[in-house]
């Protein structure tokens, strides 16, 4: 390589590095941030991936957070602060951990009393570090991984049920629903994508199923990024004689699995999604059509039995011309958590807001066992997943009974 | 490196066998034999490992069908590499573009997915020609690092352009009258069979084009010796552009055939790019038939790895093969040694 070429290549690399680094701006001093918080509207920071491959969900969530802020302002703002308005300051994580981190720093410097976000576990892990260092509360709306709570953070909270809670509930619901329908489950095969998300769900499900006396096997993993056919894996499930197939995957691969199941037709009583990224999406219903009918999924969900949630979703649909997804409802809840804490603390001091969050209770619009309240580690102790099923082209909540819109139909379409 | 054609395209005068009427390459047969033996052993081991004949049989069938798809995608890539010496990192992104063309047509006009082949292929031919003329034909693209930056940049541009216009929401192309049948117990989906047959047909067309047409002869001449080709009056720049366009058109055809099997998203290219590169290396860079066979082998390796390792990343097995090939036979299974 000639010296000139080397210089050109290095120059190009430097240029790329500069472009990549443009996302964040230099943090201002802490004194500035405190000054920013005391005047003007109370600022709540929202960090979501609004560009990049998760932009659809990121935008949904930012709008959900905005609707919460609008609702608070319409009701007269923060009353304990003399009716100060609330303002949503937003950052785009682009789905990247480092950009999430610099955006979090920027929003805190701009005077945010708390942050909500971020949709992706890896990004949340980085934002949590920034929140902790700056002593500003960070309320996670969507973040599945449980490992964040192992660090003993003081300023980090989570609204959604974590991956272990969902997988454990999935096993319990399976046992209960199968027994109620007179076809008690005897052996579960688990198909999951191989990263932290899928294998974490499989491990937690296995642990819970073992305690319930359910036989397990085989446990099959695949690479969600590169898989292009799951027929062989589903044949393995068929050969194993399992009567339930549990699946933890993202959208694309879970749809592939549904296609493979429709081809192989294994002798199953149920297809059981575990925090599955496809089987409770209206999009799955239209993409899979008949193939997806009667699929179950245990996941976090907006509370379809709560009239307030219904009203919010209708408002969203009217405003943005798009059905409101669960992620956006969780963002709405997360903003409420911070706003109500500011109201209770009567202060924009992040330390006091943090204490008010830790001690507070907020009625959620997503499914829960009760009000949002946080355990010592910051996780929502009343977060609860719900069992959903595709029935006649619609996703319905079917279990537990107090949250059910319809009765579970424990059978598959291709077997009597 | 420019071994466009197994039988006789590039012959190194020092090592070339004496010319025969039907050149049967002994060492080639030997290699094919070794590959066959390895495959048989692999299947037997899989049988012992899984204990179920049906599971292994299904894996073999799925491997071959998926492998056809990989071969289909790799064919265009290998053609471009063989003739132009360009490692086209934008191939996957161009495939995604074609898939969105196909999706757009099916979605708006209700056209049959396979009919979009007739539009996606020429459209991509055109895109390929434009990309070559606009970005790659300049002298800047001669060095490897510039090619890398240009094609990687192009793939980023295309991916993000698709994201901007179509959004990240995954989309499906529905195949009307999708069917399936059982082949000795293994399930074969109609759409996969069509993609597989399409791959073989396309491989045949490319082979015919390269061996039996004036254009093909010119392409092979340029691949073998650019200066020589120029001396006998071949417009090398034009041939380069046409070859790049044909290679890209292959991605267009692959997209229309594979559309009903995959979920269409702007980042779809990433899913196939790595596999396609491995296939190209395995089959011998620049060898179109090698790409098809390499695709089948990689499809099988992927599926059998799933049985051996209980479904850890199937790419693991693919990369083991990749490293072995680079180590033992860097010119690929069907390539010839370059001087």
XYZ file of C-alpha atoms in Angstrom:
755
model
C 0.000 0.000 0.000
C 1.440 3.350 -0.944
C 1.731 6.113 1.601
C -0.932 8.142 -0.183
C -3.460 5.309 -0.020
C -2.707 4.794 3.635
C -3.373 8.452 4.309
C -6.652 8.334 2.369
C -7.794 5.235 4.289
C -6.873 6.748 7.633
C -8.600 9.969 6.671
C -11.766 8.059 5.809
C -11.673 6.249 9.148
C -11.232 9.521 11.004
C -14.161 11.016 9.097
C -16.356 8.039 9.986
C -15.351 8.377 13.631
C -16.280 12.045 13.644
C -19.647 11.418 12.004
C -20.385 8.613 14.451
C -19.454 10.826 17.366
C -21.749 13.662 16.369
C -24.734 12.149 18.165
C -23.801 13.497 21.575
C -22.864 16.949 22.711
C -20.495 17.843 25.470
C -22.120 17.696 28.895
C -22.688 20.974 30.649
C -21.745 21.429 34.271
C -23.929 20.029 37.040
C -24.574 23.529 38.326
C -26.112 24.443 34.978
C -28.385 21.406 35.155
C -29.637 22.390 38.594
C -30.279 25.896 37.318
C -32.157 24.493 34.326
C -34.435 22.452 36.591
C -35.581 25.352 38.748
C -37.084 27.463 36.004
C -39.551 26.908 33.200
C -41.428 23.650 32.744
C -40.464 20.464 34.579
C -38.445 18.424 32.107
C -38.730 14.691 31.690
C -36.270 13.032 29.330
C -37.374 10.343 26.874
C -34.726 8.159 25.252
C -35.887 5.874 22.451
C -34.549 4.539 19.166
C -36.351 6.912 16.800
C -34.088 6.129 13.868
C -32.588 2.839 12.791
C -34.187 -0.552 12.523
C -36.300 -0.176 15.685
C -37.579 3.253 14.732
C -41.198 2.084 14.466
C -41.314 1.060 18.127
C -39.104 3.933 19.224
C -41.410 6.497 17.677
C -44.450 4.776 19.203
C -42.859 5.024 22.623
C -41.843 8.656 22.279
C -45.443 9.485 21.293
C -46.742 7.469 24.243
C -44.538 9.505 26.582
C -45.709 12.721 24.917
C -49.367 11.774 25.423
C -48.684 11.293 29.145
C -47.087 14.740 29.345
C -50.028 16.275 27.451
C -52.491 14.611 29.823
C -50.656 15.968 32.887
C -50.564 19.486 31.445
C -54.234 19.327 30.470
C -55.042 18.414 34.077
C -53.263 21.532 35.340
C -49.592 20.562 35.457
C -47.705 19.800 38.691
C -49.994 21.221 41.385
C -47.521 21.047 44.251
C -45.225 23.301 42.206
C -47.966 25.851 41.568
C -49.151 24.248 38.344
C -45.777 24.196 36.581
C -46.121 22.559 33.183
C -44.279 19.420 32.207
C -42.149 19.227 29.082
C -40.849 16.145 27.334
C -37.246 16.524 26.211
C -36.334 13.798 23.793
C -33.232 11.985 22.637
C -32.700 9.473 19.874
C -30.598 6.488 20.918
C -30.539 5.139 17.329
C -30.607 1.770 19.079
C -26.932 2.173 19.958
C -25.647 1.888 23.491
C -22.969 4.581 23.221
C -25.317 7.098 21.640
C -27.935 6.323 24.287
C -25.314 7.111 26.887
C -24.325 10.480 25.409
C -27.961 11.432 24.804
C -28.774 10.597 28.430
C -25.960 12.888 29.531
C -27.276 15.639 27.282
C -30.846 15.391 28.606
C -29.643 15.411 32.215
C -27.498 18.469 31.501
C -30.530 20.115 29.922
C -32.277 19.775 33.286
C -34.312 16.554 33.093
C -35.596 15.511 36.531
C -35.814 11.916 35.346
C -35.422 9.743 32.273
C -37.637 7.113 30.670
C -36.555 4.570 28.063
C -35.104 2.808 26.180
C -36.611 -0.289 24.492
C -33.283 -2.136 24.183
C -31.599 -3.842 27.096
C -28.071 -3.002 25.981
C -28.927 0.700 25.675
C -30.698 0.725 29.042
C -27.656 -0.858 30.666
C -25.525 2.068 29.508
C -28.094 4.733 30.342
C -28.413 3.259 33.837
C -24.711 3.972 34.407
C -25.171 7.632 33.417
C -28.295 7.996 35.578
C -26.531 6.490 38.562
C -23.456 8.689 38.144
C -25.580 11.859 37.872
C -28.005 10.749 40.617
C -31.019 11.237 38.370
C -33.827 8.630 38.362
C -34.159 6.442 35.279
C -37.495 4.652 34.864
C -37.245 1.890 32.269
C -40.383 1.338 30.219
C -39.260 -1.561 28.026
C -36.102 -3.417 29.067
C -36.282 -7.172 29.395
C -32.944 -8.096 30.903
C -32.792 -8.682 34.655
C -29.027 -8.301 34.951
C -29.260 -4.505 35.384
C -30.657 -5.100 38.854
C -27.663 -7.160 39.906
C -25.564 -3.999 40.131
C -27.388 -2.605 43.167
C -28.284 0.708 41.506
C -30.262 3.274 43.537
C -31.674 5.409 40.721
C -32.847 2.743 38.295
C -36.453 1.511 38.152
C -38.425 -0.665 35.766
C -42.127 -0.781 34.870
C -42.334 -3.828 32.579
C -42.208 -7.371 33.974
C -38.695 -8.733 33.531
C -37.716 -11.689 31.454
C -37.695 -14.108 34.389
C -41.098 -12.998 35.665
C -42.609 -13.532 32.194
C -41.030 -16.945 31.659
C -42.039 -18.156 35.104
C -45.613 -16.984 34.581
C -45.634 -18.647 31.173
C -44.887 -22.002 32.793
C -47.528 -21.507 35.493
C -50.195 -20.345 33.042
C -49.412 -23.336 30.828
C -49.939 -25.773 33.668
C -53.191 -24.111 34.758
C -54.700 -23.550 31.310
C -53.849 -27.044 30.075
C -55.357 -28.656 33.168
C -58.517 -26.585 32.938
C -59.025 -27.705 29.356
C -58.713 -31.353 30.305
C -55.477 -31.903 28.384
C -52.778 -31.523 31.031
C -49.383 -30.729 29.551
C -46.913 -33.600 29.730
C -43.840 -32.549 27.787
C -42.654 -29.151 26.571
C -40.104 -28.573 23.820
C -38.460 -25.149 23.836
C -37.334 -23.319 20.711
C -35.506 -20.056 21.291
C -33.117 -17.607 19.699
C -29.666 -18.016 21.174
C -28.855 -14.596 22.650
C -29.432 -13.366 26.172
C -33.136 -12.789 25.529
C -34.110 -16.209 24.194
C -31.845 -18.417 26.265
C -32.640 -16.402 29.402
C -36.350 -17.011 28.801
C -35.712 -20.715 28.163
C -33.664 -21.145 31.357
C -36.240 -19.379 33.526
C -39.076 -21.330 31.915
C -37.269 -24.642 32.440
C -36.614 -23.877 36.094
C -40.269 -23.021 36.701
C -41.572 -25.969 34.675
C -39.379 -28.408 36.574
C -40.878 -27.238 39.864
C -44.335 -27.784 38.410
C -43.398 -31.316 37.379
C -43.547 -30.728 33.637
C -41.224 -32.845 31.466
C -38.903 -30.882 29.218
C -37.046 -31.437 25.977
C -35.638 -30.906 23.507
C -34.236 -27.420 24.028
C -33.354 -26.038 20.595
C -31.678 -22.718 19.911
C -31.012 -20.856 16.687
C -29.324 -17.685 15.499
C -32.049 -15.103 14.901
C -29.837 -12.939 12.694
C -29.020 -15.607 10.129
C -31.675 -18.318 10.338
C -33.647 -18.776 7.125
C -35.548 -22.008 7.775
C -36.730 -23.804 10.903
C -38.301 -26.882 9.312
C -35.572 -29.225 10.547
C -35.883 -27.892 14.090
C -39.651 -28.339 14.098
C -39.187 -31.889 12.760
C -36.962 -32.507 15.769
C -39.797 -31.286 18.003
C -42.222 -33.597 16.245
C -39.890 -36.575 16.677
C -39.504 -35.823 20.388
C -43.198 -36.396 21.143
C -43.587 -33.116 23.032
C -47.198 -31.924 23.227
C -46.435 -28.228 23.713
C -43.886 -26.114 21.868
C -42.721 -23.008 23.704
C -41.056 -20.349 21.545
C -39.022 -17.299 22.551
C -37.898 -15.338 19.513
C -38.049 -12.035 17.683
C -40.577 -11.194 15.006
C -38.946 -12.496 11.830
C -37.737 -15.810 13.208
C -40.967 -16.463 15.113
C -42.864 -15.999 11.856
C -40.481 -18.495 10.226
C -41.219 -20.915 13.048
C -44.953 -20.516 12.430
C -44.448 -21.327 8.754
C -42.377 -24.390 9.627
C -44.994 -25.573 12.132
C -47.699 -25.253 9.482
C -45.595 -27.428 7.159
C -44.497 -30.112 9.611
C -47.710 -30.196 11.665
C -46.212 -31.644 14.862
C -48.540 -33.414 17.305
C -48.963 -30.438 19.612
C -51.780 -29.289 21.835
C -50.499 -25.721 21.880
C -47.860 -23.337 20.541
C -46.806 -21.311 23.565
C -44.968 -18.023 23.027
C -42.795 -16.862 25.910
C -42.218 -13.082 25.726
C -42.392 -13.755 22.010
C -41.843 -10.814 19.697
C -44.481 -11.884 17.180
C -47.383 -13.858 18.559
C -49.248 -10.960 20.200
C -48.736 -8.478 17.348
C -51.640 -7.556 15.096
C -49.044 -7.647 12.310
C -48.390 -11.335 12.951
C -52.075 -12.043 12.517
C -52.075 -10.452 9.075
C -48.693 -11.867 8.002
C -49.329 -15.425 9.154
C -53.079 -15.539 8.476
C -54.517 -18.967 9.187
C -51.118 -20.303 10.229
C -51.074 -18.232 13.377
C -54.550 -18.931 14.674
C -54.719 -20.175 18.306
C -51.095 -19.302 19.029
C -50.556 -18.297 22.653
C -48.117 -15.737 24.001
C -47.235 -14.730 27.530
C -45.965 -11.191 27.551
C -46.384 -7.704 28.950
C -49.428 -6.065 27.435
C -51.583 -2.977 27.620
C -54.541 -3.715 29.847
C -57.367 -4.368 27.400
C -59.860 -4.653 30.282
C -59.082 -1.141 31.577
C -61.391 1.547 30.065
C -58.716 4.228 30.588
C -56.304 2.210 28.471
C -58.932 1.820 25.780
C -59.546 5.568 25.773
C -55.817 6.276 25.518
C -55.407 3.841 22.652
C -58.338 5.406 20.806
C -56.790 8.843 21.286
C -53.474 7.562 19.943
C -55.152 6.004 16.932
C -56.986 9.281 16.212
C -53.882 11.426 16.625
C -51.302 9.309 14.826
C -53.423 7.031 12.595
C -51.724 3.914 13.917
C -52.727 1.423 16.632
C -50.896 2.081 19.923
C -48.537 -0.710 20.889
C -47.791 -1.971 24.358
C -44.352 -0.338 24.382
C -45.982 3.072 24.018
C -48.408 2.358 26.857
C -45.450 1.360 29.059
C -43.762 4.688 28.189
C -46.975 6.444 29.212
C -46.835 4.617 32.550
C -43.151 5.419 33.025
C -43.728 9.161 32.516
C -46.592 8.998 35.020
C -44.252 7.404 37.560
C -41.840 10.350 37.341
C -44.511 13.061 37.145
C -46.423 11.756 40.145
C -43.193 11.536 42.109
C -42.411 15.189 41.306
C -45.958 16.040 42.404
C -45.502 14.188 45.688
C -42.007 15.493 46.360
C -43.050 19.037 45.504
C -39.564 19.495 44.146
C -37.476 19.108 41.011
C -34.488 17.911 42.974
C -33.697 14.511 41.403
C -32.707 13.072 44.775
C -36.162 13.868 46.232
C -37.891 12.687 43.072
C -35.985 9.416 43.348
C -37.171 8.902 46.934
C -40.752 9.676 45.946
C -40.594 7.134 43.114
C -39.205 4.480 45.462
C -42.006 5.107 47.954
C -44.852 5.797 45.518
C -47.688 3.910 43.910
C -48.991 4.588 40.416
C -52.011 3.010 38.744
C -50.785 1.507 35.469
C -52.499 1.282 32.086
C -50.564 -1.900 31.371
C -51.464 -5.227 32.924
C -50.270 -5.598 36.508
C -51.149 -7.365 39.748
C -51.703 -3.978 41.336
C -50.313 -0.433 41.277
C -46.765 0.119 40.043
C -44.571 0.013 43.141
C -40.915 -0.701 43.303
C -39.073 -3.361 45.243
C -35.788 -2.521 46.942
C -33.821 -3.247 43.779
C -36.005 -0.946 41.651
C -38.036 -3.585 39.830
C -41.822 -3.190 39.698
C -43.070 -5.751 42.192
C -46.590 -5.782 40.723
C -45.527 -6.187 37.111
C -47.398 -9.124 35.650
C -47.537 -10.650 32.236
C -50.771 -11.746 30.668
C -51.551 -14.712 28.434
C -52.820 -13.792 24.983
C -54.123 -15.876 22.134
C -54.804 -15.280 18.470
C -58.483 -16.044 18.076
C -60.241 -15.587 14.753
C -57.726 -13.043 13.534
C -57.553 -11.015 16.736
C -55.162 -11.003 19.681
C -57.209 -11.525 22.864
C -56.200 -11.526 26.514
C -57.267 -14.945 27.801
C -55.606 -15.517 31.184
C -55.522 -14.893 34.157
C -59.343 -14.759 34.359
C -59.548 -11.260 35.902
C -57.755 -9.823 32.842
C -59.378 -12.099 30.257
C -61.352 -10.817 27.286
C -62.036 -14.305 26.061
C -61.599 -17.935 27.151
C -58.386 -19.747 26.179
C -58.878 -22.356 23.453
C -56.272 -24.935 24.305
C -55.842 -26.666 20.967
C -54.209 -26.138 17.602
C -55.920 -25.684 14.253
C -54.356 -28.657 12.472
C -55.363 -31.322 15.005
C -58.819 -32.344 16.200
C -8.032 -15.816 -9.324
C -10.064 -15.314 -12.440
C -11.350 -18.836 -12.781
C -14.665 -18.017 -14.277
C -15.196 -21.466 -15.559
C -14.083 -24.719 -14.066
C -13.174 -26.534 -17.198
C -10.928 -24.262 -19.108
C -11.224 -20.541 -18.579
C -7.877 -19.768 -17.046
C -5.088 -22.138 -17.750
C -1.779 -21.518 -16.166
C 0.699 -22.578 -18.850
C 3.108 -24.103 -16.316
C 0.673 -26.438 -14.649
C -1.877 -26.932 -17.399
C -2.693 -30.505 -18.352
C -2.278 -31.347 -22.039
C -5.331 -30.316 -24.016
C -7.938 -33.035 -24.506
C -11.156 -33.173 -26.393
C -13.138 -33.624 -23.184
C -10.980 -32.272 -20.438
C -11.796 -34.407 -17.416
C -9.879 -33.054 -14.537
C -8.738 -35.976 -12.412
C -7.983 -33.867 -9.378
C -11.427 -32.353 -9.678
C -13.044 -35.776 -9.520
C -10.817 -36.589 -6.558
C -11.970 -33.472 -4.730
C -15.602 -34.181 -5.490
C -15.048 -37.684 -4.109
C -13.536 -36.317 -0.904
C -16.452 -33.912 -0.485
C -18.937 -36.758 -1.034
C -17.203 -38.999 1.517
C -17.099 -36.181 4.075
C -20.808 -35.557 3.503
C -21.709 -39.235 3.939
C -19.704 -39.388 7.169
C -21.367 -36.160 8.331
C -24.827 -37.593 7.691
C -23.995 -40.866 9.450
C -22.651 -39.008 12.477
C -25.786 -36.849 12.488
C -27.865 -40.016 12.410
C -26.013 -41.431 15.410
C -26.225 -38.106 17.226
C -29.951 -37.533 16.761
C -31.139 -41.144 16.669
C -33.948 -40.238 14.324
C -33.740 -40.883 10.615
C -36.577 -38.485 9.907
C -34.870 -35.577 11.645
C -31.660 -36.105 9.680
C -33.524 -36.615 6.414
C -35.500 -33.434 6.962
C -32.260 -31.598 7.710
C -30.715 -32.863 4.503
C -33.741 -31.852 2.440
C -33.962 -28.448 4.127
C -30.215 -28.000 3.770
C -30.320 -28.652 0.048
C -33.330 -26.391 -0.505
C -31.910 -23.532 1.572
C -28.525 -24.134 -0.020
C -30.038 -23.527 -3.436
C -31.114 -20.113 -2.184
C -27.610 -19.346 -0.911
C -26.176 -20.459 -4.229
C -28.616 -18.227 -6.066
C -27.558 -15.193 -4.069
C -23.850 -16.040 -4.285
C -23.875 -16.483 -8.076
C -24.084 -12.781 -8.852
C -21.473 -12.015 -6.241
C -19.022 -14.538 -7.618
C -19.490 -13.351 -11.199
C -18.663 -9.793 -10.209
C -15.667 -10.958 -8.279
C -14.408 -13.237 -11.018
C -14.474 -10.641 -13.742
C -14.006 -7.315 -12.015
C -12.059 -8.348 -8.922
C -14.561 -6.334 -6.927
C -15.666 -7.610 -3.547
C -19.169 -6.241 -3.591
C -20.281 -5.650 -0.017
C -23.427 -3.982 -1.315
C -24.758 -7.220 -2.802
C -27.007 -7.895 0.189
C -28.347 -4.348 0.173
C -29.058 -4.575 -3.567
C -30.922 -7.810 -2.854
C -32.979 -5.922 -0.278
C -33.734 -3.203 -2.840
C -34.956 -5.856 -5.287
C -37.042 -7.444 -2.588
C -38.750 -4.143 -1.903
C -39.424 -3.739 -5.621
C -40.989 -7.182 -5.595
C -42.930 -6.431 -2.421
C -44.101 -3.078 -3.779
C -45.420 -4.672 -6.960
C -47.223 -7.485 -5.146
C -48.616 -5.076 -2.591
C -49.889 -2.395 -4.958
C -50.819 -4.294 -8.111
C -51.558 -7.723 -6.658
C -49.126 -9.228 -9.119
C -48.049 -12.837 -8.627
C -44.735 -12.795 -6.666
C -42.872 -14.804 -9.303
C -44.011 -12.482 -12.092
C -42.128 -9.669 -10.377
C -39.031 -11.516 -11.556
C -39.655 -9.983 -14.956
C -39.451 -6.500 -13.490
C -37.046 -6.874 -10.570
C -34.349 -8.536 -12.706
C -34.122 -5.855 -15.430
C -34.550 -3.128 -12.816
C -31.573 -4.438 -10.899
C -29.630 -4.834 -14.142
C -30.152 -1.128 -14.651
C -29.275 -0.290 -11.052
C -26.120 -2.373 -11.400
C -25.113 -0.539 -14.563
C -25.717 2.824 -12.921
C -23.835 1.883 -9.767
C -20.900 0.663 -11.810
C -20.787 3.739 -14.013
C -21.378 6.163 -11.204
C -19.322 4.722 -8.379
C -17.001 1.963 -9.420
C -15.713 2.596 -12.913
C -13.486 5.454 -11.815
C -9.863 4.750 -11.109
C -10.533 5.132 -7.404
C -12.189 1.728 -7.239
C -9.065 -0.136 -8.297
C -7.598 -0.425 -4.868
C -9.155 -2.907 -2.490
C -9.646 -0.454 0.369
C -11.477 2.000 -1.868
C -13.767 -0.757 -3.158
C -14.481 -1.702 0.396
C -15.352 1.847 1.385
C -17.415 2.444 -1.740
C -19.453 -0.763 -1.593
C -19.888 -0.652 2.181
C -20.932 2.984 1.910
C -23.369 2.097 -0.833
C -24.887 -0.665 1.269
C -25.357 1.750 4.184
C -26.904 4.285 1.827
C -29.313 1.738 0.333
C -30.292 0.242 3.686
C -30.992 3.602 5.255
C -32.786 4.803 2.145
C -35.088 1.787 2.370
C -35.562 2.471 6.073
C -36.524 6.028 5.277
C -39.040 5.173 2.572
C -40.503 1.918 3.831
C -39.844 2.029 7.573
C -38.418 -0.739 9.705
C -41.664 -2.666 9.947
C -41.031 -6.154 8.569
C -43.141 -7.089 5.559
C -44.205 -10.365 4.004
C -44.787 -11.344 0.417
C -47.641 -13.818 0.280
C -47.535 -16.551 -2.298
C -51.010 -17.396 -3.595
C -51.610 -21.132 -3.691
C -48.630 -22.026 -1.531
C -48.500 -25.800 -1.172
C -46.291 -28.409 0.375
C -45.698 -32.088 -0.025
C -43.942 -34.916 1.713
C -40.781 -36.329 0.191
C -40.225 -39.705 1.904
C -41.442 -38.150 5.138
C -39.607 -34.834 4.849
C -41.709 -31.742 4.347
C -40.991 -29.635 1.283
C -42.652 -26.242 0.941
C -43.559 -25.292 -2.618
C -41.971 -21.853 -2.404
C -38.650 -23.363 -1.331
C -38.745 -25.867 -4.138
C -39.400 -23.074 -6.636
C -36.501 -21.039 -5.267
C -34.292 -24.104 -5.519
C -35.348 -24.892 -9.072
C -35.012 -21.221 -9.938
C -31.444 -21.262 -8.616
C -30.556 -24.232 -10.792
C -32.227 -22.694 -13.827
C -30.458 -19.395 -13.248
C -27.155 -21.200 -12.816
C -27.828 -22.935 -16.138
C -28.664 -19.670 -17.870
C -25.515 -18.021 -16.578
C -23.428 -21.023 -17.599
C -24.932 -20.945 -21.063
C -24.463 -17.205 -21.312
C -20.808 -17.462 -20.394
C -20.001 -20.476 -22.541
C -22.190 -20.189 -25.594
C -22.670 -16.511 -26.391
C -20.398 -13.862 -27.821
C -20.969 -11.735 -24.755
C -20.011 -14.633 -22.514
C -16.863 -15.259 -24.500
C -15.978 -11.598 -24.183
C -16.624 -11.675 -20.445
C -14.419 -14.709 -20.052
C -11.746 -13.106 -22.158
C -11.789 -9.986 -20.021
C -11.695 -12.090 -16.879
C -8.743 -14.090 -18.164
C -6.676 -11.275 -19.519
C -7.955 -7.708 -19.649
C -5.090 -6.331 -21.720
C -5.295 -9.187 -24.201
C -9.009 -8.690 -24.559
C -8.487 -5.031 -25.227
C -5.936 -5.855 -27.901
C -8.416 -7.984 -29.816
C -10.923 -5.172 -29.785
C -13.143 -5.919 -26.794
C -14.464 -2.848 -25.009
C -13.288 -3.829 -21.532
C -15.057 -1.022 -19.698
C -18.326 -1.927 -21.335
C -17.882 -5.599 -20.470
C -17.101 -4.655 -16.875
C -20.279 -2.630 -16.669
C -22.393 -5.365 -18.253
C -20.896 -7.994 -15.952
C -21.581 -5.921 -12.869
C -25.122 -5.357 -14.126
C -25.635 -9.092 -14.754
C -24.311 -9.905 -11.293
C -26.696 -7.394 -9.756
C -29.560 -8.702 -11.902
C -28.884 -12.118 -10.328
C -29.595 -10.498 -6.966
C -32.837 -9.178 -8.482
C -33.877 -12.620 -9.667
C -32.871 -14.148 -6.335
C -34.970 -11.566 -4.512
C -38.098 -12.311 -6.542
C -37.661 -16.055 -6.047
C -36.826 -15.816 -2.350
C -39.403 -13.141 -1.533
C -42.156 -15.494 -0.348
C -39.717 -17.356 1.948
C -38.312 -14.497 3.934
C -39.531 -11.526 5.899
C -38.731 -8.416 3.919
C -36.873 -5.721 5.834
C -34.254 -3.120 4.891
C -31.551 -4.954 6.821
C -32.326 -8.237 5.089
C -29.030 -8.138 3.207
C -27.014 -8.682 6.385
C -28.742 -11.994 6.817
C -27.340 -13.339 3.559
C -24.163 -11.339 3.000
C -21.880 -13.377 5.253
C -23.218 -16.719 4.044
C -22.917 -15.607 0.425
C -19.274 -14.654 0.908
C -18.479 -18.008 2.466
C -20.232 -19.716 -0.446
C -18.222 -17.685 -2.952
C -14.938 -18.651 -1.298
C -15.965 -22.297 -0.964
C -17.069 -22.567 -4.559
C -13.984 -20.876 -5.909
C -14.132 -17.147 -6.373
C -15.539 -16.316 -9.756
C -16.932 -19.769 -10.415
C -20.672 -19.620 -11.101
C -21.344 -23.357 -10.930
C -19.045 -23.561 -7.926
C -21.231 -20.948 -6.198
C -24.313 -23.110 -6.730
C -22.633 -26.259 -5.431
C -20.993 -24.290 -2.635
C -24.412 -22.964 -1.676
C -25.816 -26.474 -1.425
C -22.866 -27.577 0.711
C -23.177 -24.608 3.050
C -26.922 -25.233 3.370
C -26.198 -28.817 4.397
C -23.409 -27.815 6.788
C -25.718 -25.309 8.439
C -28.504 -27.838 8.992
C -26.206 -30.640 10.144
C -24.449 -28.309 12.579
C -27.823 -27.745 14.158
C -28.062 -31.476 14.841
C -24.503 -31.831 16.157
C -24.491 -28.857 18.452
C -28.111 -28.924 19.553
C -28.701 -25.706 17.662
C -26.009 -23.348 18.773
C -25.222 -20.880 16.043
C -25.356 -22.835 12.819
C -22.913 -20.263 11.478
C -20.312 -21.924 13.689
C -20.204 -24.968 11.415
C -20.240 -22.730 8.367
C -17.202 -20.852 9.613
C -15.351 -24.029 10.535
C -15.774 -25.102 6.915
C -14.776 -21.615 5.784
C -11.548 -21.681 7.782
C -10.762 -25.237 6.663
C -11.237 -24.273 3.032
C -9.077 -21.168 3.406
C -6.440 -23.283 5.092
C -6.447 -26.351 2.855
C -7.641 -25.002 -0.449
C -7.729 -21.216 -0.535
C -8.713 -21.165 -4.183
C -11.972 -22.922 -3.296
C -13.236 -26.389 -4.091
C -13.646 -25.705 -7.760
C -11.100 -23.013 -8.354
C -7.691 -23.520 -9.843
C -4.491 -22.484 -8.249
C -3.442 -19.062 -9.351
C 0.173 -18.371 -10.076
